[in-house]
Amino acid sequence: RSVSVVVTQAATMDDGATSIMLRRLPGHMTWQDVASNLDEFAAGKYDFVYVPCDKRRKRSIGLAYINFVDHEFAKLVFEVFTTNSISRASSCSTPRVEQARVQGLGPNLAFFMANAGCNHINNPAAPQVFENGVRMR
């Protein structure tokens, strides 16, 4: 089943922006689900996927942060998400897409480290980094 994605702000991204945030995702979605959906049309074009989890409930909190390797592709994907759907997702609410506040691979990793600390970097729910479509371990 697919879910339409709605834009919460202007349907464009700032010049140079490479990161988006998806909100109101189903709680069962994992970083693997998000990456699998991205690979259908963006394989090798993203380098960061983070799906924050509720540690107590052991499920997603309904957000995903994605950084793309360049602005033009990020803008294209942003526009795709504003008009299409995320496959295999099921939810009673409509996910929303917006430009992320933190932009770029390095700043996103730094933001996670500042908030979660070094002890969480090997946690399965930690941000995932990709290079040429391959997850870095």
PDB file of C-alpha atoms in Angstrom:
ATOM      1  CA  ARG A   1       0.000   0.000   0.000  1.00  0.00           C
ATOM      2  CA  SER A   2       1.172   3.535  -0.677  1.00  0.00           C
ATOM      3  CA  VAL A   3       0.730   6.754   1.233  1.00  0.00           C
ATOM      4  CA  SER A   4       0.672  10.193  -0.384  1.00  0.00           C
ATOM      5  CA  VAL A   5       3.240  12.657   0.920  1.00  0.00           C
ATOM      6  CA  VAL A   6       2.201  16.254   1.598  1.00  0.00           C
ATOM      7  CA  VAL A   7       4.488  19.285   1.602  1.00  0.00           C
ATOM      8  CA  THR A   8       4.312  21.307   4.815  1.00  0.00           C
ATOM      9  CA  GLN A   9       6.115  24.355   3.491  1.00  0.00           C
ATOM     10  CA  ALA A  10       6.971  25.842   0.110  1.00  0.00           C
ATOM     11  CA  ALA A  11       7.372  23.250  -2.626  1.00  0.00           C
ATOM     12  CA  THR A  12      10.989  24.229  -3.213  1.00  0.00           C
ATOM     13  CA  MET A  13      14.241  23.870  -1.333  1.00  0.00           C
ATOM     14  CA  ASP A  14      16.757  26.587  -0.499  1.00  0.00           C
ATOM     15  CA  ASP A  15      19.711  26.879  -2.876  1.00  0.00           C
ATOM     16  CA  GLY A  16      22.354  24.329  -1.899  1.00  0.00           C
ATOM     17  CA  ALA A  17      20.084  22.347   0.444  1.00  0.00           C
ATOM     18  CA  THR A  18      20.649  18.587   0.366  1.00  0.00           C
ATOM     19  CA  SER A  19      18.695  17.264   3.367  1.00  0.00           C
ATOM     20  CA  ILE A  20      14.986  16.563   3.770  1.00  0.00           C
ATOM     21  CA  MET A  21      12.840  15.431   6.666  1.00  0.00           C
ATOM     22  CA  LEU A  22       9.850  13.130   6.310  1.00  0.00           C
ATOM     23  CA  ARG A  23       7.314  13.409   9.141  1.00  0.00           C
ATOM     24  CA  ARG A  24       4.311  11.335  10.186  1.00  0.00           C
ATOM     25  CA  LEU A  25       5.755   8.064   8.886  1.00  0.00           C
ATOM     26  CA  PRO A  26       4.279   4.802  10.174  1.00  0.00           C
ATOM     27  CA  GLY A  27       5.879   3.696  13.451  1.00  0.00           C
ATOM     28  CA  HIS A  28       6.945   0.382  11.988  1.00  0.00           C
ATOM     29  CA  MET A  29       9.189   1.975   9.328  1.00  0.00           C
ATOM     30  CA  THR A  30      12.916   1.425   9.790  1.00  0.00           C
ATOM     31  CA  TRP A  31      15.939   2.939   8.105  1.00  0.00           C
ATOM     32  CA  GLN A  32      15.981  -0.211   5.944  1.00  0.00           C
ATOM     33  CA  ASP A  33      12.431   0.527   4.733  1.00  0.00           C
ATOM     34  CA  VAL A  34      13.325   4.127   3.911  1.00  0.00           C
ATOM     35  CA  ALA A  35      16.535   3.096   2.107  1.00  0.00           C
ATOM     36  CA  SER A  36      14.668   0.402   0.173  1.00  0.00           C
ATOM     37  CA  ASN A  37      12.119   2.968  -0.999  1.00  0.00           C
ATOM     38  CA  LEU A  38      14.888   5.393  -1.962  1.00  0.00           C
ATOM     39  CA  ASP A  39      16.747   2.697  -3.894  1.00  0.00           C
ATOM     40  CA  GLU A  40      13.782   2.373  -6.246  1.00  0.00           C
ATOM     41  CA  PHE A  41      14.699   5.734  -7.792  1.00  0.00           C
ATOM     42  CA  ALA A  42      17.691   7.192  -5.918  1.00  0.00           C
ATOM     43  CA  ALA A  43      20.213   4.371  -5.475  1.00  0.00           C
ATOM     44  CA  GLY A  44      23.657   5.822  -4.842  1.00  0.00           C
ATOM     45  CA  LYS A  45      22.296   9.374  -4.632  1.00  0.00           C
ATOM     46  CA  TYR A  46      21.962   9.619  -0.846  1.00  0.00           C
ATOM     47  CA  ASP A  47      24.605   9.321   1.845  1.00  0.00           C
ATOM     48  CA  PHE A  48      22.658   9.615   5.110  1.00  0.00           C
ATOM     49  CA  VAL A  49      19.445   8.044   6.425  1.00  0.00           C
ATOM     50  CA  TYR A  50      18.293   8.440  10.004  1.00  0.00           C
ATOM     51  CA  VAL A  51      15.007   7.130  11.380  1.00  0.00           C
ATOM     52  CA  PRO A  52      14.927   8.089  15.081  1.00  0.00           C
ATOM     53  CA  CYS A  53      13.419   5.465  17.376  1.00  0.00           C
ATOM     54  CA  ASP A  54      11.603   5.503  20.682  1.00  0.00           C
ATOM     55  CA  LYS A  55      13.925   3.338  22.810  1.00  0.00           C
ATOM     56  CA  ARG A  56      11.171   2.338  25.212  1.00  0.00           C
ATOM     57  CA  ARG A  57       8.657   1.316  22.532  1.00  0.00           C
ATOM     58  CA  LYS A  58      11.351   0.061  20.123  1.00  0.00           C
ATOM     59  CA  ARG A  59       9.770   1.657  17.072  1.00  0.00           C
ATOM     60  CA  SER A  60      10.165   4.714  14.894  1.00  0.00           C
ATOM     61  CA  ILE A  61       8.926   8.060  16.158  1.00  0.00           C
ATOM     62  CA  GLY A  62       7.600   8.760  12.655  1.00  0.00           C
ATOM     63  CA  LEU A  63      10.503  10.824  11.285  1.00  0.00           C
ATOM     64  CA  ALA A  64      13.199  10.213   8.694  1.00  0.00           C
ATOM     65  CA  TYR A  65      16.129  12.443   7.825  1.00  0.00           C
ATOM     66  CA  ILE A  66      17.776  11.923   4.442  1.00  0.00           C
ATOM     67  CA  ASN A  67      20.767  13.694   2.936  1.00  0.00           C
ATOM     68  CA  PHE A  68      21.422  13.529  -0.789  1.00  0.00           C
ATOM     69  CA  VAL A  69      24.815  13.815  -2.445  1.00  0.00           C
ATOM     70  CA  ASP A  70      23.947  17.002  -4.324  1.00  0.00           C
ATOM     71  CA  HIS A  71      21.393  19.790  -4.302  1.00  0.00           C
ATOM     72  CA  GLU A  72      19.923  19.116  -7.735  1.00  0.00           C
ATOM     73  CA  PHE A  73      19.084  15.529  -6.880  1.00  0.00           C
ATOM     74  CA  ALA A  74      17.773  16.518  -3.428  1.00  0.00           C
ATOM     75  CA  LYS A  75      15.489  19.050  -5.096  1.00  0.00           C
ATOM     76  CA  LEU A  76      14.270  16.445  -7.582  1.00  0.00           C
ATOM     77  CA  VAL A  77      13.511  13.921  -4.824  1.00  0.00           C
ATOM     78  CA  PHE A  78      11.817  16.627  -2.752  1.00  0.00           C
ATOM     79  CA  GLU A  79       9.543  17.344  -5.709  1.00  0.00           C
ATOM     80  CA  VAL A  80       8.900  13.609  -6.252  1.00  0.00           C
ATOM     81  CA  PHE A  81       7.921  13.207  -2.604  1.00  0.00           C
ATOM     82  CA  THR A  82       5.577  16.189  -2.846  1.00  0.00           C
ATOM     83  CA  THR A  83       3.586  14.602  -5.666  1.00  0.00           C
ATOM     84  CA  ASN A  84       3.965  10.845  -5.276  1.00  0.00           C
ATOM     85  CA  SER A  85       3.959   8.245  -2.555  1.00  0.00           C
ATOM     86  CA  ILE A  86       6.171   6.153  -0.341  1.00  0.00           C
ATOM     87  CA  SER A  87       5.576   2.525  -1.227  1.00  0.00           C
ATOM     88  CA  ARG A  88       5.045  -0.219   1.344  1.00  0.00           C
ATOM     89  CA  ALA A  89       4.072   2.357   3.938  1.00  0.00           C
ATOM     90  CA  SER A  90       0.730   2.168   5.628  1.00  0.00           C
ATOM     91  CA  SER A  91      -0.643   4.719   7.992  1.00  0.00           C
ATOM     92  CA  CYS A  92      -3.849   6.514   8.747  1.00  0.00           C
ATOM     93  CA  SER A  93      -2.033   9.859   8.517  1.00  0.00           C
ATOM     94  CA  THR A  94      -0.387  11.385   5.478  1.00  0.00           C
ATOM     95  CA  PRO A  95       3.414  11.735   5.715  1.00  0.00           C
ATOM     96  CA  ARG A  96       4.816  15.208   5.140  1.00  0.00           C
ATOM     97  CA  VAL A  97       8.080  16.313   3.555  1.00  0.00           C
ATOM     98  CA  GLU A  98      10.063  19.440   4.295  1.00  0.00           C
ATOM     99  CA  GLN A  99      13.583  20.746   4.048  1.00  0.00           C
ATOM    100  CA  ALA A 100      15.570  19.606   7.088  1.00  0.00           C
ATOM    101  CA  ARG A 101      16.913  22.234   9.456  1.00  0.00           C
ATOM    102  CA  VAL A 102      20.391  20.612   9.515  1.00  0.00           C
ATOM    103  CA  GLN A 103      21.982  20.359   6.050  1.00  0.00           C
ATOM    104  CA  GLY A 104      24.784  18.104   4.773  1.00  0.00           C
ATOM    105  CA  LEU A 105      26.331  14.781   5.776  1.00  0.00           C
ATOM    106  CA  GLY A 106      28.914  16.170   8.206  1.00  0.00           C
ATOM    107  CA  PRO A 107      26.539  18.511  10.036  1.00  0.00           C
ATOM    108  CA  ASN A 108      23.883  15.767  10.326  1.00  0.00           C
ATOM    109  CA  LEU A 109      26.407  13.342  11.840  1.00  0.00           C
ATOM    110  CA  ALA A 110      27.712  16.052  14.170  1.00  0.00           C
ATOM    111  CA  PHE A 111      24.167  16.879  15.260  1.00  0.00           C
ATOM    112  CA  PHE A 112      23.491  13.211  16.086  1.00  0.00           C
ATOM    113  CA  MET A 113      26.774  12.859  17.992  1.00  0.00           C
ATOM    114  CA  ALA A 114      26.118  16.042  19.970  1.00  0.00           C
ATOM    115  CA  ASN A 115      22.662  14.823  20.969  1.00  0.00           C
ATOM    116  CA  ALA A 116      23.195  11.062  21.384  1.00  0.00           C
ATOM    117  CA  GLY A 117      26.901  10.762  22.179  1.00  0.00           C
ATOM    118  CA  CYS A 118      29.570   8.352  21.022  1.00  0.00           C
ATOM    119  CA  ASN A 119      28.026   5.392  22.877  1.00  0.00           C
ATOM    120  CA  HIS A 120      25.130   5.275  20.419  1.00  0.00           C
ATOM    121  CA  ILE A 121      27.067   5.279  17.146  1.00  0.00           C
ATOM    122  CA  ASN A 122      26.908   1.459  16.864  1.00  0.00           C
ATOM    123  CA  ASN A 123      23.238   1.327  17.855  1.00  0.00           C
ATOM    124  CA  PRO A 124      21.099  -0.204  15.052  1.00  0.00           C
ATOM    125  CA  ALA A 125      18.860   2.878  15.269  1.00  0.00           C
ATOM    126  CA  ALA A 126      21.802   5.266  14.731  1.00  0.00           C
ATOM    127  CA  PRO A 127      22.082   7.211  11.478  1.00  0.00           C
ATOM    128  CA  GLN A 128      23.255   5.157   8.541  1.00  0.00           C
ATOM    129  CA  VAL A 129      25.938   6.471   6.190  1.00  0.00           C
ATOM    130  CA  PHE A 130      26.178   5.349   2.570  1.00  0.00           C
ATOM    131  CA  GLU A 131      28.832   5.727  -0.107  1.00  0.00           C
ATOM    132  CA  ASN A 132      27.900   5.030  -3.733  1.00  0.00           C
ATOM    133  CA  GLY A 133      24.808   3.174  -2.554  1.00  0.00           C
ATOM    134  CA  VAL A 134      26.667   0.935  -0.089  1.00  0.00           C
ATOM    135  CA  ARG A 135      26.076   1.247   3.649  1.00  0.00           C
ATOM    136  CA  MET A 136      29.262   2.030   5.557  1.00  0.00           C
ATOM    137  CA  ARG A 137      29.749   0.020   8.737  1.00  0.00           C
TER     138      ARG A 137
END
